[in-house]
CSV table of C-alpha atoms and ligand atoms in Angstrom, one decimal:
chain,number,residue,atom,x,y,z
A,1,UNK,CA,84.3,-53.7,151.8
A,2,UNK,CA,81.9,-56.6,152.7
A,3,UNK,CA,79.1,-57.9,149.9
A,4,UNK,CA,76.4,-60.0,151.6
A,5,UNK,CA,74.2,-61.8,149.3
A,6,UNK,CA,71.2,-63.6,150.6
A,7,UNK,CA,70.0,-66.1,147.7
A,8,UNK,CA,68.5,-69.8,147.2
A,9,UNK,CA,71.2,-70.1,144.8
A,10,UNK,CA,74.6,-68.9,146.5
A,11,UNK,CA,76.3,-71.4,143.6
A,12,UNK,CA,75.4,-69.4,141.1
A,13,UNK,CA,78.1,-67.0,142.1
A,14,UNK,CA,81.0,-69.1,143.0
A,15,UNK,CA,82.3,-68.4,139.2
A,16,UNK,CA,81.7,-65.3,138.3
A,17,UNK,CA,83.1,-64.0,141.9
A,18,UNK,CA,86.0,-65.8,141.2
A,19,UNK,CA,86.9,-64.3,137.9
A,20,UNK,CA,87.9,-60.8,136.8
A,21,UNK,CA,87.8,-57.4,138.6
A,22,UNK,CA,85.3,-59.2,141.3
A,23,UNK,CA,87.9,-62.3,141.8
A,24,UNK,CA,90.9,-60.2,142.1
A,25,UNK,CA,89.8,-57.9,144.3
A,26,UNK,CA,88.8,-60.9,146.8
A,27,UNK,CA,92.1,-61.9,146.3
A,28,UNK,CA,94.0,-58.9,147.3
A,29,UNK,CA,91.7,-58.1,149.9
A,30,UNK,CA,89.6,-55.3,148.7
A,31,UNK,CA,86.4,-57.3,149.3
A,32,UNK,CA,84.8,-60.2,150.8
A,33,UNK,CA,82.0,-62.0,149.4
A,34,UNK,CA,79.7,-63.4,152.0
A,35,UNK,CA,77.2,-66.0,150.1
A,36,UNK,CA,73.8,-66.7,152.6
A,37,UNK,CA,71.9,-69.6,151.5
A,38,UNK,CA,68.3,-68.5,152.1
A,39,UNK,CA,67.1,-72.3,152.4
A,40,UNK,CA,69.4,-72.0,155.4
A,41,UNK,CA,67.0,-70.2,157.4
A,42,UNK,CA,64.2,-72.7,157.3
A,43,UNK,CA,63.2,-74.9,159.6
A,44,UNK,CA,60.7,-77.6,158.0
A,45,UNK,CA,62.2,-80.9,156.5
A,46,UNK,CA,61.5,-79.4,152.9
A,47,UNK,CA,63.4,-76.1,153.6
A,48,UNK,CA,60.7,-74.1,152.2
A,49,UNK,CA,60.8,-70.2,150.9
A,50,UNK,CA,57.9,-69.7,149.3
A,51,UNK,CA,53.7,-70.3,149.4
A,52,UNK,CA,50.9,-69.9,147.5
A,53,UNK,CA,49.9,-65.9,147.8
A,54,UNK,CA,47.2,-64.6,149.8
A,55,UNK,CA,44.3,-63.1,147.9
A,56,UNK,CA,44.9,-65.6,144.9
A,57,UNK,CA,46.6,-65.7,141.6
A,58,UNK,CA,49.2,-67.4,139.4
A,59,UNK,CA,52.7,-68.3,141.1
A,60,UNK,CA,54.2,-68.8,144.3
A,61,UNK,CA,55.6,-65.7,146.7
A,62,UNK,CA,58.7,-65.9,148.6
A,63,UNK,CA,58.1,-66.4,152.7
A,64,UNK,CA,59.3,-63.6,154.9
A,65,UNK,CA,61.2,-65.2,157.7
A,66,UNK,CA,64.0,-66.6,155.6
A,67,UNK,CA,65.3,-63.0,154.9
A,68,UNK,CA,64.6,-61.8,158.1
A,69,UNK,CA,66.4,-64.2,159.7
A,70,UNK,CA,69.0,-64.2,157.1
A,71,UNK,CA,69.8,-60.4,158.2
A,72,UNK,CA,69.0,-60.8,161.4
A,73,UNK,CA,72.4,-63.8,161.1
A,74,UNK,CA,74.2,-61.6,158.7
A,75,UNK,CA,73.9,-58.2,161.2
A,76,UNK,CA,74.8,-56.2,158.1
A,77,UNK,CA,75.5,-52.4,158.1
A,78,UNK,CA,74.9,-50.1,155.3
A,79,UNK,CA,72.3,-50.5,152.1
A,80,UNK,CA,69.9,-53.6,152.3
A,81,UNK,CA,69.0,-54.1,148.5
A,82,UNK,CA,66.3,-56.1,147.2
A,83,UNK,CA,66.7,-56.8,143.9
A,84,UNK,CA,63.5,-56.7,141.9
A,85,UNK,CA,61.7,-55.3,138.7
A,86,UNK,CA,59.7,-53.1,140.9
A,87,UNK,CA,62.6,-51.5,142.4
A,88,UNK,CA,64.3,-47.8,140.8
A,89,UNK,CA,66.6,-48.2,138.0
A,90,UNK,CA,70.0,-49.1,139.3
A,91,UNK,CA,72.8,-46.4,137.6
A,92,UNK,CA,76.2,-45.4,138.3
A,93,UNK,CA,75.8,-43.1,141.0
A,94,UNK,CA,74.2,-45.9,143.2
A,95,UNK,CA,77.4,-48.0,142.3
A,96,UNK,CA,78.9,-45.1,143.3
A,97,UNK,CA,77.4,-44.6,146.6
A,98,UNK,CA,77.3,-48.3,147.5
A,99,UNK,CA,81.0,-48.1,147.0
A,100,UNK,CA,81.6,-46.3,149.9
A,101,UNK,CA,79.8,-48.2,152.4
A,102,UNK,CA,81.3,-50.5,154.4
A,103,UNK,CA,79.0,-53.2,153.9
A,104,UNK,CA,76.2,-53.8,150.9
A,105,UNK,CA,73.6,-56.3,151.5
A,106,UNK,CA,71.8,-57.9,148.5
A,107,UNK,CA,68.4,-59.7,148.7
A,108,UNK,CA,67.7,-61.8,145.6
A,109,UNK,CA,64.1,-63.0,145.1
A,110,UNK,CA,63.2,-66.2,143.1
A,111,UNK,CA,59.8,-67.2,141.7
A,112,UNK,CA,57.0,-64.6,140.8
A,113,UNK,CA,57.8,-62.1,143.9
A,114,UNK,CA,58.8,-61.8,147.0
A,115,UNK,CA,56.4,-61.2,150.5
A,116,UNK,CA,56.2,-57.2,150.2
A,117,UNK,CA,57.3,-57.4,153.7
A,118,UNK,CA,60.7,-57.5,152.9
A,119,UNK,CA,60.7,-54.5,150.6
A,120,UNK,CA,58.7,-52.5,153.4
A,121,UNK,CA,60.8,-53.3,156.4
A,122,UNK,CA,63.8,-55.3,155.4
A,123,UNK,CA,65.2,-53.7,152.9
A,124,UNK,CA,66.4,-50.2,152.5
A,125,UNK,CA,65.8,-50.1,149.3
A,126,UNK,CA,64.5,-52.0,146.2
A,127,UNK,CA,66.2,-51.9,142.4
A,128,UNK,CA,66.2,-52.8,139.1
A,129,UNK,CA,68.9,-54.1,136.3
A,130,UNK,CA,66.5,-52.4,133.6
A,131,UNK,CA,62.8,-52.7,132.4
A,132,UNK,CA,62.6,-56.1,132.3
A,133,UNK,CA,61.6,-59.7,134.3
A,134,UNK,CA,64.2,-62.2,135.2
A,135,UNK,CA,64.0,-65.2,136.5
A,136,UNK,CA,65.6,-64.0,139.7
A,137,UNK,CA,67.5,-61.4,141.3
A,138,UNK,CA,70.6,-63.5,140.9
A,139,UNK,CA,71.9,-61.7,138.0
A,140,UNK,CA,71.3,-58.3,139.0
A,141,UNK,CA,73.0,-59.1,142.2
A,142,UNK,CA,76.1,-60.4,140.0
A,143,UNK,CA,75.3,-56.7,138.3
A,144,UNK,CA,75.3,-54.6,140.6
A,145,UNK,CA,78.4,-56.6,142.5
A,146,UNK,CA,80.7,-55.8,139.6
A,147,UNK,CA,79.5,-52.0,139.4
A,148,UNK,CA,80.0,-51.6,142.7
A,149,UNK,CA,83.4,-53.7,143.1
A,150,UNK,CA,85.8,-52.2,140.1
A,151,UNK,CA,85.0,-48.7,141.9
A,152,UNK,CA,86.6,-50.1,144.7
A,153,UNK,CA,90.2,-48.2,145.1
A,154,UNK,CA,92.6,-50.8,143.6
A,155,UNK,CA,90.4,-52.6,142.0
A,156,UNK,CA,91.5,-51.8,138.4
A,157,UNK,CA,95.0,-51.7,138.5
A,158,UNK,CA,95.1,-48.4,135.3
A,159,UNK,CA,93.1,-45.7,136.8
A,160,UNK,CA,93.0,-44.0,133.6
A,161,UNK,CA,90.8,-47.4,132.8
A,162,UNK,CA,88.3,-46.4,134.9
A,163,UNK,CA,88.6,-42.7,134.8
A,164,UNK,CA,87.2,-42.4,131.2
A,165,UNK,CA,85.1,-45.3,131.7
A,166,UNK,CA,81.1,-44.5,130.3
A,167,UNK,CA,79.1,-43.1,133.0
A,168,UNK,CA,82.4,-42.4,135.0
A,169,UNK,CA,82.1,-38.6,136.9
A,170,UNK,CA,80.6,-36.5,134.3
A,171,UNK,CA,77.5,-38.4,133.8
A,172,UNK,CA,78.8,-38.8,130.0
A,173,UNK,CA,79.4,-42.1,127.3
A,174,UNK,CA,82.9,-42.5,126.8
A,175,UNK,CA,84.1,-41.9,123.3
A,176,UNK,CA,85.1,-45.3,121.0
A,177,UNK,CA,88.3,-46.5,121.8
A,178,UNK,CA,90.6,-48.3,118.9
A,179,UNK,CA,93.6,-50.6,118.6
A,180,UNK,CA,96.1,-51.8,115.9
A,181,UNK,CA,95.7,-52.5,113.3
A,182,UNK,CA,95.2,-49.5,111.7
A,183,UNK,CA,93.5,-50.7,109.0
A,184,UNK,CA,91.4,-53.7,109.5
A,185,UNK,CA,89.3,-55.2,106.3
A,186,UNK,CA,89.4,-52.1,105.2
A,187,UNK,CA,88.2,-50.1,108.0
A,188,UNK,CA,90.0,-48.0,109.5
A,189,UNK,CA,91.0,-46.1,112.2
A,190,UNK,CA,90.0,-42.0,112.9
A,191,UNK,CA,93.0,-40.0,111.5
A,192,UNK,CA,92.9,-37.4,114.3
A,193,UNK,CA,93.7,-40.9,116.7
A,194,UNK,CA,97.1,-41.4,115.1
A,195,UNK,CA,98.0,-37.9,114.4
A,196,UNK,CA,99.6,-37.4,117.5
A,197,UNK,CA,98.0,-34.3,118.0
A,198,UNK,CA,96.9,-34.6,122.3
A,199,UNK,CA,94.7,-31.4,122.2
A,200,UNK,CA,93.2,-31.9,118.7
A,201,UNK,CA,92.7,-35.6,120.1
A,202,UNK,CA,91.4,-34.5,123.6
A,203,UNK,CA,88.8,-32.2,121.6
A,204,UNK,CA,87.7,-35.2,119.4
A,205,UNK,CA,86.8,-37.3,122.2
A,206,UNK,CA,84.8,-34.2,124.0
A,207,UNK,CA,82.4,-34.3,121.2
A,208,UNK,CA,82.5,-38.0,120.4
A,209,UNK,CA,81.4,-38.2,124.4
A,210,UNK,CA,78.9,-35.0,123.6
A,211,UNK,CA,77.4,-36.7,120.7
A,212,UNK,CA,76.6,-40.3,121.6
A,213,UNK,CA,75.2,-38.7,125.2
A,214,UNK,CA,73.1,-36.6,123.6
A,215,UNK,CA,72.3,-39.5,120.8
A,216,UNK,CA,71.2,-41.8,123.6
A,217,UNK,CA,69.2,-39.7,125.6
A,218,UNK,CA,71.3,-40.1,128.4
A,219,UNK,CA,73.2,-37.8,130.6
A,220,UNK,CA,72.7,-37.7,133.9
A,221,UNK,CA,74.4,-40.7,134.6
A,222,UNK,CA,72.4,-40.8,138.5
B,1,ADE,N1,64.3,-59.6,139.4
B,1,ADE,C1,63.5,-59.9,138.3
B,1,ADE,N2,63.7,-58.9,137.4
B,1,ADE,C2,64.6,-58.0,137.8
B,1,ADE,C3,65.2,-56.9,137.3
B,1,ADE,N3,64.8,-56.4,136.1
B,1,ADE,N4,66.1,-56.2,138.1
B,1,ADE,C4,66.4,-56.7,139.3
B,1,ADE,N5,65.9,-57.8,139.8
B,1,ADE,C5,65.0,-58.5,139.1
């Protein structure tokens, strides 16, 4: 698979895509991280990407062109996603779905927005990290990256890992997972854990996954 992101700050990414689930699947060939510097596709001696906004108000908005001719260079297939707190709330089954494309194509904005130009005939689609602003769309990029990445075939090396990850197929929270010690300060671990028990055990974490689903509020998981 092939990740485009289109940002004034392809830096930010050089760690976190070299770390982890993200890095090691770059390095065993799973994915390949193309970083477009939006400044790039300018073409005045300030490489600017952004102007006051028509009509008025507080802020600058992002120019068109650059991201036009960013993907217009780039000649991406698959999803074009802007990344913005006006977009849908990004779940696991769009990780999912991105997962199988070929190619995913992230637009980060900067600044207070970006020309609506680029949500209306750009990008494919527009989403959000969650119900609130950031600064950019940098992070949510580096969010939705990682989502999408460790569903890659591969990825995680224990299958298992990722099979009763929250969220993962049934739409349901994973139950709490514990280590040794046992007994830590004395806290300690659910009997039914070290009984041995695999059925009793298997039935514990359906309602553990049951309860905290139905706790949060959550369950569709898409
Ligand atoms: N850019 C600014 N805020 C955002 C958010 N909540 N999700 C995605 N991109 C953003």
């Amino acid at each position: 698979m092939r990740i485009n992101i289109v940002s004034i700050f392809p830096d930010f990414f050089d760690g976190p895509l070299r770390l982890s689930i993200p890095g090691r699947a770059r390095e065993v060939g799973l994915v390949q991280y193309r970083l477009a510097d939006l400044r790039s596709y300018t073409h005045d001696k300030h490489r600017t990407v952004d102007d006051r906004p028509y009509g008025g108000g507080a802020g600058m908005v992002m120019k068109p062109e650059p991201f036009f001719e960013a993907i217009d260079d780039l000649e991406p297939e698959g999803p074009i996603v802007l990344l913005s707190a006006r977009g849908h709330l990004f779940r696991h089954a769009d990780a999912v779905r991105y997962s199988v494309e070929p190619e995913l194509t992230l637009l980060c904005g900067h600044y207070k927005d970006v020309d609506q130009r680029v949500a209306d005939h750009l990008a494919t689609e527009e989403v959000s990290i969650g119900d609130y602003v950031l600064s950019g769309g940098e992070i949510a990029a580096l969010v939705v990256t990682d989502a999408v990445v460790r569903l890659l075939p591969g990825a995680i090396g224990d299958h298992d890992a990722a099979a009763t990850d929250s969220f993962y197929d049934d739409g349901l929270i994973s139950a709490p997972s514990y280590t040794r010690p046992a007994n830590y300060r004395g806290h300690s671990v659910p009997e039914i854990l070290r009984s041995g028990a695999h059925e009793e055990i298997a039935a514990w974490k359906e309602e553990q996954e049951d309860n905290l689903t139905r706790e949060r509020e959550r369950g569709s998981g898409g």
